[in-house]
Coordinates of C-alpha atoms in Angstrom, one line a residue:
M233 CA 115.4 103.1 117.6
S234 CA 116.1 106.6 115.4
R235 CA 113.6 108.8 113.3
T236 CA 115.6 110.9 111.7
P237 CA 119.0 110.2 109.5
S238 CA 122.5 112.0 109.9
R239 CA 123.0 115.9 109.3
R240 CA 125.8 114.4 106.7
T241 CA 123.1 112.7 104.6
V242 CA 120.2 114.8 104.7
L243 CA 123.2 117.2 103.3
Q244 CA 124.6 115.0 100.8
G245 CA 120.7 115.3 99.8
V246 CA 121.1 118.4 99.3
A247 CA 124.1 118.9 97.2
L248 CA 123.4 116.1 94.4
A249 CA 119.8 117.4 94.3
G250 CA 121.0 120.6 92.2
A251 CA 118.2 122.4 92.9
T252 CA 115.6 122.1 96.5
V253 CA 112.1 122.7 95.9
T254 CA 110.2 125.9 98.6
G255 CA 107.3 126.3 97.3
F256 CA 104.0 125.3 95.0
D257 CA 101.9 127.1 93.0
P258 CA 98.3 125.7 92.6
A259 CA 97.9 127.9 89.8
T260 CA 99.6 126.7 87.4
R261 CA 100.7 123.5 89.1
S262 CA 104.0 124.2 89.0
W263 CA 107.0 124.1 91.6
A264 CA 109.1 127.0 92.5
A265 CA 113.0 125.8 93.7
A266 CA 116.1 127.6 95.5
S267 CA 119.5 126.8 94.3
P268 CA 121.4 124.8 97.6
E269 CA 123.4 127.7 98.6
T270 CA 119.9 129.4 99.2
A271 CA 117.7 127.1 100.4
S272 CA 118.9 124.2 102.8
P273 CA 116.9 121.0 105.3
G274 CA 114.9 122.6 108.3
N275 CA 115.1 126.9 106.6
V276 CA 113.3 126.7 103.5
A277 CA 112.8 130.4 102.2
P278 CA 109.2 131.2 101.8
P279 CA 108.7 130.9 98.1
A280 CA 106.8 134.2 96.4
G281 CA 103.7 131.3 95.5
P282 CA 100.9 131.4 97.6
A283 CA 101.7 127.5 98.2
R284 CA 104.8 127.2 101.3
I285 CA 106.6 124.0 101.3
P286 CA 106.6 122.8 105.1
R287 CA 109.9 122.8 106.3
L288 CA 111.5 119.8 105.4
D289 CA 114.6 117.2 107.6
G290 CA 115.5 116.0 104.1
T291 CA 114.6 117.2 100.6
L292 CA 112.5 118.1 98.1
V293 CA 113.9 118.0 95.0
T294 CA 112.3 119.0 90.6
D295 CA 116.2 118.7 88.9
A296 CA 115.9 116.8 85.6
S297 CA 118.2 113.7 87.2
S298 CA 115.9 113.3 89.7
L299 CA 113.5 113.0 88.2
T300 CA 114.4 110.9 85.1
A301 CA 115.2 108.3 87.3
A302 CA 111.8 108.1 89.1
A303 CA 110.4 108.0 85.7
D304 CA 112.0 104.3 85.5
D305 CA 111.8 101.2 87.7
F306 CA 112.8 97.8 87.2
G307 CA 110.7 96.4 84.5
H308 CA 111.9 99.9 82.4
I309 CA 108.8 99.4 80.4
V310 CA 106.2 102.0 82.3
H311 CA 108.2 106.0 82.2
H312 CA 105.6 108.6 84.7
R313 CA 107.4 111.7 85.5
P314 CA 106.7 113.4 88.5
S315 CA 107.1 117.0 89.4
A316 CA 109.2 116.4 92.5
V317 CA 110.6 113.3 94.5
L318 CA 110.8 114.4 98.1
R319 CA 114.0 112.6 100.2
P320 CA 112.8 112.1 103.6
G321 CA 115.3 113.3 105.9
S322 CA 112.6 111.6 108.8
V323 CA 109.0 110.5 109.0
R324 CA 107.8 113.9 109.7
D325 CA 108.7 115.0 106.8
V326 CA 106.8 111.9 105.1
V327 CA 103.7 113.6 106.7
A328 CA 104.1 117.0 106.0
M329 CA 104.4 116.5 102.2
I330 CA 101.6 113.8 102.3
R331 CA 99.1 116.7 103.9
F332 CA 100.4 119.0 101.4
C333 CA 99.7 116.8 98.9
N334 CA 96.3 115.9 100.0
D335 CA 95.8 119.0 99.8
H336 CA 96.4 120.5 96.4
R337 CA 94.8 116.4 95.4
L338 CA 98.5 116.2 93.8
P339 CA 99.1 111.7 93.9
V340 CA 101.7 110.4 95.9
A341 CA 104.0 107.3 95.1
P342 CA 106.0 105.3 97.5
R343 CA 109.7 104.4 96.2
G344 CA 111.8 102.1 98.4
Q345 CA 114.8 100.2 96.0
G346 CA 113.0 101.0 92.5
H347 CA 112.3 97.5 91.3
A348 CA 109.0 97.3 90.0
A349 CA 108.2 95.5 87.4
F350 CA 104.9 97.8 85.8
G351 CA 104.9 101.6 87.3
Q352 CA 103.5 100.4 90.1
A353 CA 105.7 102.6 92.3
Q354 CA 105.8 105.7 90.0
T355 CA 103.2 108.9 89.6
R356 CA 102.5 111.1 86.4
G357 CA 102.9 114.9 87.8
G358 CA 102.8 114.1 91.2
L359 CA 105.2 113.5 94.4
I360 CA 107.5 110.2 94.5
I361 CA 108.5 110.0 98.0
E362 CA 112.0 108.5 98.3
T363 CA 112.1 105.8 101.5
A364 CA 115.8 104.7 101.6
T365 CA 116.7 107.2 104.5
L366 CA 113.5 105.4 105.9
A367 CA 116.3 102.5 107.1
E368 CA 116.5 102.4 110.4
I369 CA 116.8 99.0 112.5
G370 CA 115.5 98.9 116.0
D371 CA 117.6 97.7 118.7
L372 CA 117.4 94.0 119.6
D373 CA 118.5 90.8 121.6
S374 CA 119.6 87.8 122.1
G375 CA 116.0 87.5 123.6
S376 CA 113.3 90.0 120.8
T377 CA 111.3 88.0 118.8
T378 CA 110.4 91.1 116.4
V379 CA 112.2 94.0 115.2
T380 CA 111.2 97.3 114.3
V381 CA 112.6 98.5 110.9
G382 CA 112.0 101.2 108.3
A383 CA 110.3 100.7 105.4
G384 CA 113.2 101.8 103.3
A385 CA 115.2 99.1 105.5
R386 CA 116.4 96.3 102.4
W387 CA 116.1 93.1 103.9
S388 CA 119.5 92.1 103.6
A389 CA 120.3 94.5 106.5
V390 CA 117.3 93.4 108.5
A391 CA 119.1 89.8 107.5
R392 CA 122.5 90.5 108.6
A393 CA 121.5 92.7 112.5
T394 CA 119.0 89.7 113.3
L395 CA 121.8 87.2 112.7
A396 CA 124.1 88.6 114.9
H397 CA 121.7 87.8 116.7
G398 CA 120.8 84.3 116.5
L399 CA 117.5 85.2 114.7
T400 CA 115.7 86.0 111.6
P401 CA 112.4 86.5 110.0
P402 CA 110.9 83.4 108.9
V403 CA 110.4 84.4 105.3
F404 CA 112.2 86.2 102.6
T405 CA 112.4 87.0 99.2
D406 CA 115.1 85.0 96.6
Y407 CA 116.6 88.8 96.2
L408 CA 117.1 90.3 99.2
E409 CA 118.4 93.9 97.8
L410 CA 114.4 94.7 98.3
S411 CA 112.9 97.5 100.5
V412 CA 110.5 95.8 103.8
G413 CA 107.7 98.6 102.7
G414 CA 107.8 97.7 99.0
T415 CA 107.3 94.3 100.0
L416 CA 105.3 94.0 102.4
S417 CA 102.7 95.8 99.8
V418 CA 102.4 93.6 97.8
G419 CA 102.8 90.8 100.3
G420 CA 106.2 88.9 99.6
L421 CA 106.7 85.3 99.2
G422 CA 109.8 83.1 99.7
G423 CA 110.4 79.4 99.7
Q424 CA 109.9 79.3 103.6
A425 CA 106.2 80.8 102.9
H426 CA 104.8 76.7 102.6
R427 CA 105.1 76.9 106.6
H428 CA 105.4 80.7 107.3
G429 CA 103.0 82.4 105.4
A430 CA 104.1 85.0 103.3
Q431 CA 106.4 87.9 104.6
V432 CA 103.2 89.8 105.5
D433 CA 101.5 87.3 107.5
N434 CA 104.6 87.9 110.3
V435 CA 104.1 91.2 110.8
T436 CA 102.5 93.1 114.8
Q437 CA 102.5 96.3 114.2
L438 CA 102.7 99.0 111.3
R439 CA 103.5 102.8 111.4
V440 CA 102.3 104.5 108.0
V441 CA 101.0 107.8 106.9
T442 CA 97.7 107.8 105.2
G443 CA 96.4 109.6 102.5
T444 CA 95.1 112.6 104.8
G445 CA 98.3 113.0 106.1
E446 CA 97.8 111.1 109.5
L447 CA 100.4 109.2 111.3
V448 CA 98.7 105.8 112.2
R449 CA 100.1 103.0 114.6
C450 CA 98.0 99.8 113.2
S451 CA 98.3 96.3 114.3
P452 CA 95.6 93.5 114.4
S453 CA 93.9 94.9 117.3
R454 CA 94.6 98.7 117.2
R455 CA 92.9 99.6 113.9
P456 CA 92.5 96.8 112.6
D457 CA 91.2 98.0 109.2
L458 CA 94.2 100.2 108.4
F459 CA 96.2 97.3 109.3
H460 CA 94.8 94.7 107.1
A461 CA 93.4 97.3 104.0
V462 CA 97.8 98.2 104.2
L463 CA 99.4 95.3 104.0
A464 CA 99.1 93.2 100.4
G465 CA 97.3 96.3 99.8
L466 CA 99.5 98.0 97.4
G467 CA 99.7 101.1 98.7
Q468 CA 96.4 102.4 98.6
C469 CA 95.3 103.6 101.7
A470 CA 99.0 104.4 103.0
V471 CA 102.5 104.9 103.3
I472 CA 104.5 102.0 105.3
V473 CA 107.1 104.1 107.1
E474 CA 108.1 101.2 109.5
A475 CA 106.6 97.6 110.4
T476 CA 107.8 95.4 113.3
V477 CA 108.1 91.4 112.0
R478 CA 108.0 88.5 113.9
L479 CA 111.2 86.4 114.4
V480 CA 112.6 83.5 115.1
P481 CA 115.8 81.2 116.3
A482 CA 118.3 81.4 112.8
P483 CA 120.3 77.8 112.0
G484 CA 124.1 78.6 111.8
T485 CA 124.1 76.2 108.5
V486 CA 121.5 74.5 105.7
R487 CA 121.7 71.6 103.3
H488 CA 120.6 73.1 100.3
Y489 CA 119.5 69.9 97.5
L490 CA 118.9 70.1 93.8
L491 CA 116.3 67.1 92.7
T492 CA 115.9 67.2 88.8
Y493 CA 112.7 65.6 87.3
D494 CA 112.0 65.2 83.4
D495 CA 108.1 65.0 83.8
L496 CA 106.7 68.5 84.8
D497 CA 103.2 66.1 86.9
T498 CA 105.7 64.0 88.5
F499 CA 107.7 67.7 89.8
L500 CA 104.7 69.2 90.8
E501 CA 103.3 66.5 92.6
D502 CA 106.8 66.2 95.0
Q503 CA 106.4 69.7 95.7
R504 CA 103.3 69.2 97.1
L505 CA 104.1 66.2 99.2
L506 CA 107.3 67.9 100.5
V507 CA 105.1 70.8 101.5
R508 CA 102.4 69.0 103.5
E509 CA 104.8 67.1 105.2
A510 CA 106.7 70.0 106.4
R511 CA 109.5 68.2 105.2
F512 CA 112.1 70.4 104.3
D513 CA 112.3 74.5 106.0
Y514 CA 112.4 76.4 102.5
V515 CA 110.3 74.4 98.9
E516 CA 111.2 75.9 95.3
G517 CA 111.8 75.1 92.1
Q518 CA 112.9 76.1 88.7
V519 CA 111.9 74.7 85.1
S520 CA 114.9 75.4 82.0
A521 CA 115.8 74.6 78.6
D522 CA 116.9 71.1 77.4
A523 CA 119.3 71.0 74.4
G524 CA 117.1 71.3 72.1
G525 CA 114.8 74.8 74.0
A526 CA 111.8 72.5 75.1
F527 CA 111.3 73.9 78.9
R528 CA 111.0 70.1 80.8
V529 CA 114.3 70.3 82.7
H530 CA 112.4 70.2 86.1
V531 CA 114.9 71.3 89.4
L532 CA 113.6 71.4 92.6
E533 CA 115.5 73.7 95.5
A534 CA 115.0 72.3 98.7
V535 CA 116.7 73.3 102.0
A536 CA 117.1 71.7 105.1
Y537 CA 118.0 74.1 108.9
G538 CA 119.7 72.5 110.4
P539 CA 121.6 73.2 114.6
P540 CA 120.5 74.9 116.4
V541 CA 116.9 75.3 115.3
G542 CA 116.8 71.4 113.6
P543 CA 118.9 68.7 113.6
E544 CA 121.8 67.6 110.9
P545 CA 120.1 66.7 107.7
D546 CA 119.9 63.3 107.5
D547 CA 119.4 63.0 103.2
T548 CA 118.2 59.7 103.3
V549 CA 115.0 60.6 105.7
L550 CA 114.8 63.7 104.1
L551 CA 114.0 62.9 99.9
R552 CA 112.8 58.9 101.3
G553 CA 109.7 58.2 98.2
L554 CA 110.9 61.3 96.3
R555 CA 110.8 60.7 92.3
H556 CA 113.5 62.7 91.3
D557 CA 116.3 61.6 89.1
P558 CA 119.6 60.3 92.2
A559 CA 122.4 60.6 89.0
T560 CA 121.6 64.2 89.2
V561 CA 121.7 65.0 93.6
T562 CA 123.7 67.6 94.2
R563 CA 124.3 68.4 97.8
T564 CA 125.9 72.2 99.4
D565 CA 126.2 72.8 103.0
R566 CA 126.3 75.9 103.3
T567 CA 125.7 79.3 106.3
Y568 CA 122.1 80.6 106.6
Y569 CA 122.9 83.7 105.6
D570 CA 125.2 82.5 102.7
F571 CA 121.8 80.1 101.1
L572 CA 119.3 83.4 101.9
D573 CA 121.9 85.5 99.3
R574 CA 122.9 82.8 97.2
I575 CA 121.5 84.9 93.8
A576 CA 123.5 88.1 94.5
P577 CA 126.7 86.4 92.0
F578 CA 123.7 85.9 89.6
V579 CA 122.4 89.6 90.2
A580 CA 126.1 90.5 89.7
E581 CA 126.8 89.1 87.0
L582 CA 123.7 90.4 84.9
K583 CA 124.4 94.0 85.9
E584 CA 127.9 93.0 84.3
A585 CA 126.4 91.7 81.1
G586 CA 123.9 94.9 80.9
L587 CA 120.9 92.9 81.1
W588 CA 119.5 94.4 84.9
A589 CA 119.2 97.3 82.1
Y590 CA 116.8 95.1 80.0
A591 CA 112.5 95.3 79.8
H592 CA 111.1 93.0 82.6
P593 CA 107.4 92.2 81.4
W594 CA 107.2 89.9 84.1
L595 CA 104.6 86.9 83.9
D596 CA 103.5 86.3 88.1
L597 CA 100.4 84.0 88.5
M598 CA 99.1 81.4 91.3
F599 CA 97.9 78.0 90.4
P600 CA 95.5 75.6 91.8
G601 CA 97.3 72.6 92.6
R602 CA 94.7 69.8 91.6
S603 CA 95.3 72.0 88.1
A604 CA 99.2 73.1 88.2
A605 CA 100.0 70.8 86.0
D606 CA 97.7 71.6 83.0
L607 CA 97.3 74.9 83.6
A608 CA 101.9 75.0 83.3
A609 CA 102.4 72.6 80.7
P610 CA 100.9 75.2 77.5
L611 CA 102.9 78.2 78.6
L612 CA 105.9 76.1 78.7
D613 CA 105.5 74.7 75.7
A614 CA 105.4 78.2 74.0
L615 CA 108.1 79.2 75.8
T616 CA 111.7 79.1 74.4
P617 CA 114.9 80.3 75.2
A618 CA 114.4 83.3 73.1
T619 CA 111.0 84.3 74.5
L620 CA 112.6 84.0 78.1
G621 CA 115.5 86.3 77.0
P622 CA 119.3 86.0 78.1
G623 CA 119.5 85.6 82.3
G624 CA 115.5 85.0 82.2
V625 CA 114.0 81.9 84.2
V626 CA 110.6 80.0 85.3
L627 CA 109.7 79.7 89.0
F628 CA 107.4 77.1 91.6
Y629 CA 106.7 77.8 94.7
P630 CA 104.2 75.0 96.4
L631 CA 102.8 77.1 99.3
L632 CA 100.1 75.9 101.8
R633 CA 96.9 77.5 101.4
E634 CA 96.5 78.0 105.5
R635 CA 99.0 79.4 106.2
F636 CA 98.3 82.3 104.6
R637 CA 96.3 84.3 106.6
T638 CA 96.5 88.4 104.9
P639 CA 92.9 89.1 103.9
L640 CA 94.4 91.3 100.9
L641 CA 97.3 88.6 99.2
R642 CA 94.2 86.7 97.1
T643 CA 95.7 83.1 97.1
P644 CA 93.6 79.9 94.6
D645 CA 90.9 77.8 97.3
D646 CA 92.9 74.3 97.3
D647 CA 95.2 73.5 100.1
V648 CA 98.0 73.8 98.2
F649 CA 98.9 76.0 95.7
H650 CA 101.5 76.9 93.3
L651 CA 103.5 80.6 92.6
F652 CA 104.2 80.3 88.8
D653 CA 106.7 83.2 87.5
I654 CA 107.9 83.8 84.1
L655 CA 110.4 86.3 84.9
R656 CA 111.3 87.4 81.4
T657 CA 114.2 89.8 79.7
V658 CA 113.4 91.9 76.6
P659 CA 116.2 94.3 74.6
P660 CA 114.3 97.3 75.9
D661 CA 114.8 99.1 72.7
D662 CA 112.3 95.9 71.6
S663 CA 108.8 97.4 72.0
A664 CA 107.3 95.0 70.0
A665 CA 108.9 91.8 72.0
V666 CA 107.0 93.8 75.5
D667 CA 103.8 94.3 74.2
R668 CA 104.0 89.8 72.2
A669 CA 105.1 90.1 76.3
L670 CA 102.3 92.2 77.8
A671 CA 99.5 90.3 75.2
A672 CA 100.8 86.6 76.5
N673 CA 100.4 87.8 80.6
R674 CA 97.2 88.3 79.7
A675 CA 96.1 85.3 77.7
A676 CA 97.7 83.5 80.6
Y677 CA 96.0 85.6 83.7
D678 CA 92.5 85.2 81.6
T679 CA 92.6 81.3 81.9
V680 CA 94.9 80.8 85.3
L681 CA 91.6 83.4 87.0
A682 CA 89.1 81.0 84.8
A683 CA 90.4 77.8 86.2
G684 CA 90.3 79.4 89.9
G685 CA 93.7 81.1 90.0
T686 CA 94.8 84.2 91.4
R687 CA 97.6 86.8 90.4
Y688 CA 100.1 87.6 92.9
P689 CA 100.4 91.6 91.5
V690 CA 103.9 92.4 90.7
G691 CA 104.7 91.9 87.0
G692 CA 103.7 93.6 84.1
M693 CA 100.1 93.2 83.0
R694 CA 97.4 95.8 82.1
L695 CA 94.6 95.5 84.3
T696 CA 91.2 97.9 84.7
R697 CA 89.5 99.0 87.8
D698 CA 86.8 95.8 87.0
D699 CA 90.0 93.3 87.0
W700 CA 91.0 94.8 90.4
R701 CA 87.3 94.4 91.1
T702 CA 87.9 90.4 90.4
H703 CA 91.1 90.1 92.1
F704 CA 90.2 91.5 95.7
G705 CA 87.0 89.3 95.3
A706 CA 85.1 88.8 98.6
A707 CA 88.2 91.5 100.0
W708 CA 86.7 94.5 98.2
P709 CA 84.1 95.9 100.0
A710 CA 86.9 96.4 102.4
L711 CA 89.6 97.8 100.9
E712 CA 87.1 100.0 99.5
R713 CA 85.8 101.4 102.2
A714 CA 89.0 101.7 103.9
K715 CA 90.0 103.7 100.8
H716 CA 87.2 105.7 100.5
T717 CA 88.0 106.4 104.7
Y718 CA 92.3 107.0 104.1
D719 CA 92.9 108.2 100.9
P720 CA 89.0 110.0 100.7
N721 CA 90.8 112.3 97.5
G722 CA 92.6 109.4 96.1
I723 CA 96.3 110.6 95.9
L724 CA 98.0 107.1 97.2
T725 CA 99.9 105.1 94.4
P726 CA 97.8 105.7 91.0
G727 CA 100.4 103.2 88.7
Q728 CA 98.5 100.3 90.2
G729 CA 95.8 101.4 88.2
V730 CA 93.3 100.0 91.4
F731 CA 91.0 102.6 92.2

């Protein structure tokens, strides 16, 4: 597996940067830069100041355009401006610059596709490491059981590469254009997770750079404390640069069902039934507004894989005993990749309409199955099409707790639980509406926490350090020990606010 982008890619980065950083002055906490005509990758002129930037295969830049881009994300709510951006030409660059930042107590945050919703991958006055150039995908053949990929690889690219050999990672998030390192830092949930656990539960090995700049391979048997502190660890102990992911045989086609319910309790009960029985390979659900604006239209989404991993789907068997409205069933046969990438047209429409640039104060909670309807009902009753916003979505994923084995991915103590998402959109200039949404998110979290629920830590919410200790619960002492061991100066991923 190649570790270094092509020279052409690196030179393109230089041309776009406008200026390349050559040194750092600890006294003024400022960078010195040279133009691309006077500095080039791997041959950087020494700065006048006392701290020389390490020799790099890629580029380190401080131009206004790069810093402004790094001070924004998909949420468009938090804006912490860094002092520099690294576009690594190799893993060596990540090692060198984290060591440099650790020496000078500069905060560091990795950034994949910038899909964070609340500044989690930002840092004020520190270094952003853009991982998109670390996107290599290892060699494969039809007998492979794993694939090794760079942290900046998009899941869409991983899917296409593995499908060429009849293989697939077992779990995908619904949006495929996220980076591998990004989703493994939080968990990685999707409709297949009731069968296979989260994406973090399907990683066999990691290559990471700790907060002291140590490049480490870790796994369940090799440096397991670090391995378990990185997966779903919110970037607190190390930066993922490479992951080895489990593969399973891929279906050629799937059958995709949409089943409509007019009752929340029945909808959720049928979701739990399906995941307990493992009747489908993918189960999810959406809630939308009826003609009067009330969120009472519940659609259960279920997918059965066909050959070569399963039999031809049988409608009678698959839908037996379910209590949906039979008059509204839709059924679609489609290729596996077409199913995985099914929201791409919707995303294109959002971008075309300018809604991708809206603020996204998302709410992402996990409900115990036994109280899911009671917890969801008041949140849905309070929701209106206007407060959800154009293009907003409400989602339910039913999940089996026994499939989740990663200590830092905190789940409710119930055999079946539900991930519940209110994915709001708000015009970016309506700060009052954003503040109301964030306040509503916090109130919902407090209620759910008191009922034994947890938070999936990707949305918009202000948490204190005490909140994080409560969130991680019994896993907190191990995370705290790992933080002190692997990032003793506390430079990594400050935007999460964990430490």
